[in-house]
Every structure is written in C-alpha cells, then in structure tokens.
PDB file of C-alpha atoms in Angstrom:
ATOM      1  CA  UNK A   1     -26.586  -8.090  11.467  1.00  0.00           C
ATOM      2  CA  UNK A   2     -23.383  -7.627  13.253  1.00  0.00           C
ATOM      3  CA  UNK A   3     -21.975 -10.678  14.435  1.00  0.00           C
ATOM      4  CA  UNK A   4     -21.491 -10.219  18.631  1.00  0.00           C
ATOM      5  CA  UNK A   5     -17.936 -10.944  18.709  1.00  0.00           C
ATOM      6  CA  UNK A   6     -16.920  -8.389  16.200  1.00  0.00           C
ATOM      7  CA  UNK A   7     -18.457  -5.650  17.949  1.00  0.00           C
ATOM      8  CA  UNK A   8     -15.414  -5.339  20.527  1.00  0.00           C
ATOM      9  CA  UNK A   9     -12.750  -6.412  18.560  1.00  0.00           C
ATOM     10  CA  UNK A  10     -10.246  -6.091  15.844  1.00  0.00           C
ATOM     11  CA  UNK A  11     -11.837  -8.322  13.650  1.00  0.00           C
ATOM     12  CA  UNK A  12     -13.927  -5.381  11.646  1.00  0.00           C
ATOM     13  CA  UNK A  13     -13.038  -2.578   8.781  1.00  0.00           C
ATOM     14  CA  UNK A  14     -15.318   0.735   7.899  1.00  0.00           C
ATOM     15  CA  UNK A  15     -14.189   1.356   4.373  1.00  0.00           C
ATOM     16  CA  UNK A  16     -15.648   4.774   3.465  1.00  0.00           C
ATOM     17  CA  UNK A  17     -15.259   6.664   0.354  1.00  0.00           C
ATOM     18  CA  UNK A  18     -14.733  10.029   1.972  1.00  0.00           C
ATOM     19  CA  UNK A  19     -13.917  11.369   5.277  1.00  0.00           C
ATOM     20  CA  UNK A  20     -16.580  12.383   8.122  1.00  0.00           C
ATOM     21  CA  UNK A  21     -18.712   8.885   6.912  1.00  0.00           C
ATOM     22  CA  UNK A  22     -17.043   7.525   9.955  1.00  0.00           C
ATOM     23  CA  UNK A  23     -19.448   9.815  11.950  1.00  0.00           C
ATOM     24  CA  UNK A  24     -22.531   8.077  10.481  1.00  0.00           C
ATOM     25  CA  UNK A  25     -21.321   4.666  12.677  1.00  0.00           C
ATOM     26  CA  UNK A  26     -19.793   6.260  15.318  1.00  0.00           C
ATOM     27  CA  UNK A  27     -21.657   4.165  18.039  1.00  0.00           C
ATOM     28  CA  UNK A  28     -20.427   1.304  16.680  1.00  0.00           C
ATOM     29  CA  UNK A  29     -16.689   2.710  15.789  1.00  0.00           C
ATOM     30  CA  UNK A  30     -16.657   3.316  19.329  1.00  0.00           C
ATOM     31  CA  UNK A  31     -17.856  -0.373  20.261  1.00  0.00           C
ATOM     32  CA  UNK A  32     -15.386  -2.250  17.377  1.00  0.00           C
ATOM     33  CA  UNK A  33     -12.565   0.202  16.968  1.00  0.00           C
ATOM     34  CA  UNK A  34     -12.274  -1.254  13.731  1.00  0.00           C
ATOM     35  CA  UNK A  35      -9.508  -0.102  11.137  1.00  0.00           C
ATOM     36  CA  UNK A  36     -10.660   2.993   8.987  1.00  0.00           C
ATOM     37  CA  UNK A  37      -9.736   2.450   5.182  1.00  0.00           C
ATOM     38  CA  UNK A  38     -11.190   5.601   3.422  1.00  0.00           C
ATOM     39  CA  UNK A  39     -10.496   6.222  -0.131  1.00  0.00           C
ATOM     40  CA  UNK A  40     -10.337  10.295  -0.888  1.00  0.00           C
ATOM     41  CA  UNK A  41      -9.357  12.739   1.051  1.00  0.00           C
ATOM     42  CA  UNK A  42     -12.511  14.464   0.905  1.00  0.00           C
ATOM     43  CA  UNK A  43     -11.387  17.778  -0.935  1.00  0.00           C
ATOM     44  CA  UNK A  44     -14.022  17.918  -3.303  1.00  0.00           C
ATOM     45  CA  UNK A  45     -13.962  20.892  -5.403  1.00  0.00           C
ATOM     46  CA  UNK A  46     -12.656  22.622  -3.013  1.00  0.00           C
ATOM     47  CA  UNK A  47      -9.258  20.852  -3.183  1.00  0.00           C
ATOM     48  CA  UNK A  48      -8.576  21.076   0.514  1.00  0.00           C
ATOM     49  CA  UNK A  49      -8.757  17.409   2.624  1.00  0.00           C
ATOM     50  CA  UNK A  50     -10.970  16.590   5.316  1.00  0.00           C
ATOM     51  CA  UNK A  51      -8.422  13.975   6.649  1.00  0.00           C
ATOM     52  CA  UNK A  52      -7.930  14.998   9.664  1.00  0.00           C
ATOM     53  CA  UNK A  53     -10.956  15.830  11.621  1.00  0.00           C
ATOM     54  CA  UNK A  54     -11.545  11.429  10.364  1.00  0.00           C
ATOM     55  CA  UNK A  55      -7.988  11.206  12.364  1.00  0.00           C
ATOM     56  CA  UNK A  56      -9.097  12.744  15.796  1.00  0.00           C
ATOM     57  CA  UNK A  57     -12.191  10.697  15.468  1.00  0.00           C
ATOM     58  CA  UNK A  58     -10.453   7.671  14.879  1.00  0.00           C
ATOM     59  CA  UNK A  59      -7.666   8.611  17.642  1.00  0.00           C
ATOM     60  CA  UNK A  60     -10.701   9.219  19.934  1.00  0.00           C
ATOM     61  CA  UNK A  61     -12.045   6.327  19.649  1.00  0.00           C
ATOM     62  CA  UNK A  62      -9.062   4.348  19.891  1.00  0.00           C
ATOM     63  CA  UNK A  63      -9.695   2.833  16.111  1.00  0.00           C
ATOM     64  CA  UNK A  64      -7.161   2.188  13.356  1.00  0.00           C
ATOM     65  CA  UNK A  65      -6.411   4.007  10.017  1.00  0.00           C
ATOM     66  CA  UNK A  66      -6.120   1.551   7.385  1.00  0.00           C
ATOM     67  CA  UNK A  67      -3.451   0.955   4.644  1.00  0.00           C
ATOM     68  CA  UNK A  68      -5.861   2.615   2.425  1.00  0.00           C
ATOM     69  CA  UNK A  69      -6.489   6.033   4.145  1.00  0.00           C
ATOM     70  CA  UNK A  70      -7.179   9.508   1.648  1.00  0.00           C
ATOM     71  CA  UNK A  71      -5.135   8.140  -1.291  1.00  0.00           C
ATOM     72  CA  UNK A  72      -6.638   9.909  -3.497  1.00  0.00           C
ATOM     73  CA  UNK A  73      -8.216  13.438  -4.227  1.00  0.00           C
ATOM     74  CA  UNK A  74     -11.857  13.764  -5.230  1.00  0.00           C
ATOM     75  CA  UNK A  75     -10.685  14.896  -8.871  1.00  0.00           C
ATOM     76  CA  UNK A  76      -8.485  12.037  -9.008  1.00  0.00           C
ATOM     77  CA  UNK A  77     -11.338   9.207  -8.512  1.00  0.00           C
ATOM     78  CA  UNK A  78     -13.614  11.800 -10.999  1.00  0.00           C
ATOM     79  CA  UNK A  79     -10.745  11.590 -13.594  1.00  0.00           C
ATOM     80  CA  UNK A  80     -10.341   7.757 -12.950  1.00  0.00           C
ATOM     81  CA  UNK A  81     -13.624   7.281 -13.960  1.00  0.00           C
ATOM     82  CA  UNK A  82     -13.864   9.480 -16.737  1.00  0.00           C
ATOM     83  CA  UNK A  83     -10.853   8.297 -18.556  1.00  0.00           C
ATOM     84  CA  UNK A  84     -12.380   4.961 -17.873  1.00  0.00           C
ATOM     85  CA  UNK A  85      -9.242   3.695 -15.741  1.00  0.00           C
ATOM     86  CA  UNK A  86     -10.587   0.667 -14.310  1.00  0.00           C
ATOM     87  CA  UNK A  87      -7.213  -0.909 -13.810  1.00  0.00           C
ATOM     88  CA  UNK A  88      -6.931   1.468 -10.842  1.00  0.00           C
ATOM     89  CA  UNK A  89     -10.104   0.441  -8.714  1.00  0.00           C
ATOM     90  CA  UNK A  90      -8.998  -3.267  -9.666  1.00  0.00           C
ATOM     91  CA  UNK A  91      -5.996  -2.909  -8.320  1.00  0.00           C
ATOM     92  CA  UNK A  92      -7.149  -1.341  -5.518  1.00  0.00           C
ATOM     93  CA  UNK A  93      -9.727  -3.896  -4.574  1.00  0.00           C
ATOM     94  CA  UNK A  94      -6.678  -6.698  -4.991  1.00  0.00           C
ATOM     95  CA  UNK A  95      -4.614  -4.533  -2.598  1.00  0.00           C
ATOM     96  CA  UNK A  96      -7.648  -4.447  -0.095  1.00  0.00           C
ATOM     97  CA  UNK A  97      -8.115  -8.104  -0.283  1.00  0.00           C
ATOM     98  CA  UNK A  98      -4.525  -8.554   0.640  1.00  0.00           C
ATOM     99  CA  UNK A  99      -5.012  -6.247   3.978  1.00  0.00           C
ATOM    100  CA  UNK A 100      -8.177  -8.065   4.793  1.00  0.00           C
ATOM    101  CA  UNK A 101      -6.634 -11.314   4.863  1.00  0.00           C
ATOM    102  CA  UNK A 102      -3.568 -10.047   6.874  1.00  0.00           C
ATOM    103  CA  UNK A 103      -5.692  -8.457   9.408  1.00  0.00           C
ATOM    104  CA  UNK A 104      -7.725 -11.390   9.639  1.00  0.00           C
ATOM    105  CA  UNK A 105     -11.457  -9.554   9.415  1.00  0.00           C
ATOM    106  CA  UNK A 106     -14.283 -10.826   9.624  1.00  0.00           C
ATOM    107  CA  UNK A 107     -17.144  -8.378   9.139  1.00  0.00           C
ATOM    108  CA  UNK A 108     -16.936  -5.149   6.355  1.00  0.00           C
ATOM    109  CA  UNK A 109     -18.978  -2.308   6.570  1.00  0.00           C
ATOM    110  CA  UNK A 110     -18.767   0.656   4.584  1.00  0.00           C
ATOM    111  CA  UNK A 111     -20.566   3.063   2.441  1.00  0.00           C
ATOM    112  CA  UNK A 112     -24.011   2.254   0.137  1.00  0.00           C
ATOM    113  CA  UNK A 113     -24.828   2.803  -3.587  1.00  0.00           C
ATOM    114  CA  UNK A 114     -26.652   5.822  -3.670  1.00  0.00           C
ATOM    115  CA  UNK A 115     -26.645   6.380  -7.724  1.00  0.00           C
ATOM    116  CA  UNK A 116     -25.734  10.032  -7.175  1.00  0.00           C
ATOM    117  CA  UNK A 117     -21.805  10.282  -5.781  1.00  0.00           C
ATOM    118  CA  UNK A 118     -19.397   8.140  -7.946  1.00  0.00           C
ATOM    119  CA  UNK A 119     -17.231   7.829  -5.210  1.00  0.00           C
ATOM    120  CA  UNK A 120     -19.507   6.136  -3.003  1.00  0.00           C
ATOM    121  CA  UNK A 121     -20.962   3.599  -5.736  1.00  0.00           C
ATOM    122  CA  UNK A 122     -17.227   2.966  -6.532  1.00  0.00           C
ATOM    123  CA  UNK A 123     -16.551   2.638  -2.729  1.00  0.00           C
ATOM    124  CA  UNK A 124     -19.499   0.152  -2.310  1.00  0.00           C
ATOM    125  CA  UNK A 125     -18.255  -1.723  -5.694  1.00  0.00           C
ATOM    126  CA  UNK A 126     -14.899  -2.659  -3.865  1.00  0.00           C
ATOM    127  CA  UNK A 127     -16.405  -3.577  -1.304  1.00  0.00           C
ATOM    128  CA  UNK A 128     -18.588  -6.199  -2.477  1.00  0.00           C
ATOM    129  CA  UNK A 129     -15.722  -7.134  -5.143  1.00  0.00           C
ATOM    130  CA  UNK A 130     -13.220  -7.798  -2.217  1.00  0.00           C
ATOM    131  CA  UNK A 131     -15.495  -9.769  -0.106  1.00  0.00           C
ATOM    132  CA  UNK A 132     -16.807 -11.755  -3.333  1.00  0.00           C
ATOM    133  CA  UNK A 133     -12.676 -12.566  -4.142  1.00  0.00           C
ATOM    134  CA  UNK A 134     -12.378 -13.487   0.222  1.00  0.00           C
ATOM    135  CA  UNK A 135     -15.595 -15.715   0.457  1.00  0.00           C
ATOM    136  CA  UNK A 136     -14.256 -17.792  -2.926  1.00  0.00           C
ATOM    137  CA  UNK A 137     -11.044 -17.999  -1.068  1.00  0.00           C
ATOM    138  CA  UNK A 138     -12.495 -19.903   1.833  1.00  0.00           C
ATOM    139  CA  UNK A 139     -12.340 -16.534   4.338  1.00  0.00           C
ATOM    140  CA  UNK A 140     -15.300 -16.431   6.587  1.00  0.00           C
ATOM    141  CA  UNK A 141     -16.558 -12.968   6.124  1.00  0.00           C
ATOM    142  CA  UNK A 142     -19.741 -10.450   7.114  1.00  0.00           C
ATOM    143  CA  UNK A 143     -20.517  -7.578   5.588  1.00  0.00           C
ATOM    144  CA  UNK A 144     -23.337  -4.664   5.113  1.00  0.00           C
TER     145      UNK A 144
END
C-alpha cells in the first residue's frame, strides 16, 4: 500500500531497470512526481537508447531524473553479469542508498522479479538490498 502522504510529494523514487517502465505507473508518477532512477538506457540489441521518450514523460509530469538515470547499456549489465562482476551492482546499491538518504524517501517502488530479463531481477535485487541496508540504519522506509 502506498502510504497517503507520499502520493503528492517528494518523498518517493521509481527505480526501473529500463526506460518506458515509467509508463506502467504513470497514474501514480503523475500523483508523486517522484525521482526516476533507471538503470540502462534501454538499447537492447539494438544499441540505440530509449532515454528520452522516459525524459518527456518525466518532464511532463513534472517528476525528477535520479542520480542514477541510463548508466549503463543493456550489453553492459549482460556483460556484468556474465563476467560475474558483482562488485558493480554492490556498488551501485551503496551509491543508491546514499541518494535515498539525501533525498530523504520514504516509499520505493520499482520493477519485479520476473525470472526472464536479468536486468529487471538485478533491478528488483537493489532494490530490496538498498532498503534492507536503510531499514537497519534506522530510515523509515515503504516499498513494493
């Protein structure tokens, strides 16, 4: 459930594992204008990003791009993975933590394990990791 005074505020973060995910939520991005922290930049095989039809959503509906926003390419998660780089995704879970805590949220939603896009487990993995590290911490935190 979403608490009812994070659905108008600044208090909330989508983190999405590729762009156009924003579109599944977009009654509530409108409602919470929450910062946008999405991981690739949706090129897939293709190798071209889908960045920027996420940025005139987000500009549309007055919500913020995150520190974290298309970082890296498809292939470069796929690789990560592969060569069994876990330092990366660790450090990028400690680097989310940090933002969370400076922006002061309080609820997290963001993409599901689905067991067939690695992205989108790893997505969901930092996720829980980073509000598992805030909750020890003392940080009063929501998420789905």
């Amino acid at each position: 459930m979403i608490p009812s005074d994070c659905l108008t505020t600044s208090c909330s973060a989508l983190i999405i594992a590729h762009p156009g995910h924003e579109i599944r939520v977009h009654g509530w991005l409108e409602l919470a204008r929450p910062f946008v922290f999405v991981l690739t930049d949706g090129s897939g095989h293709s190798g071209k990003s889908r960045l920027d039809s996420t940025t005139k959503v987000l500009k549309k509906v007055n919500a913020k791009q995150g520190n974290i926003y298309g970082r890296f390419s498809d292939k470069q998660v796929y690789a990560a993975i592969l060569n069994r780089d876990f330092d990366l995704f660790i450090r990028l879970t400690e680097e989310l933590v940090d933002i969370l805590t400076q922006l002061r949220v309080e609820l997290v939603i963001g993409d599901a394990v689905e067991g067939y896009n690695p992205s989108h487990d790893i997505c969901r993995l930092i996720i829980n990791a980073a509000v598992e590290i805030l909750l020890k911490r003392g940080h009063k935190i929501d998420f789905c």
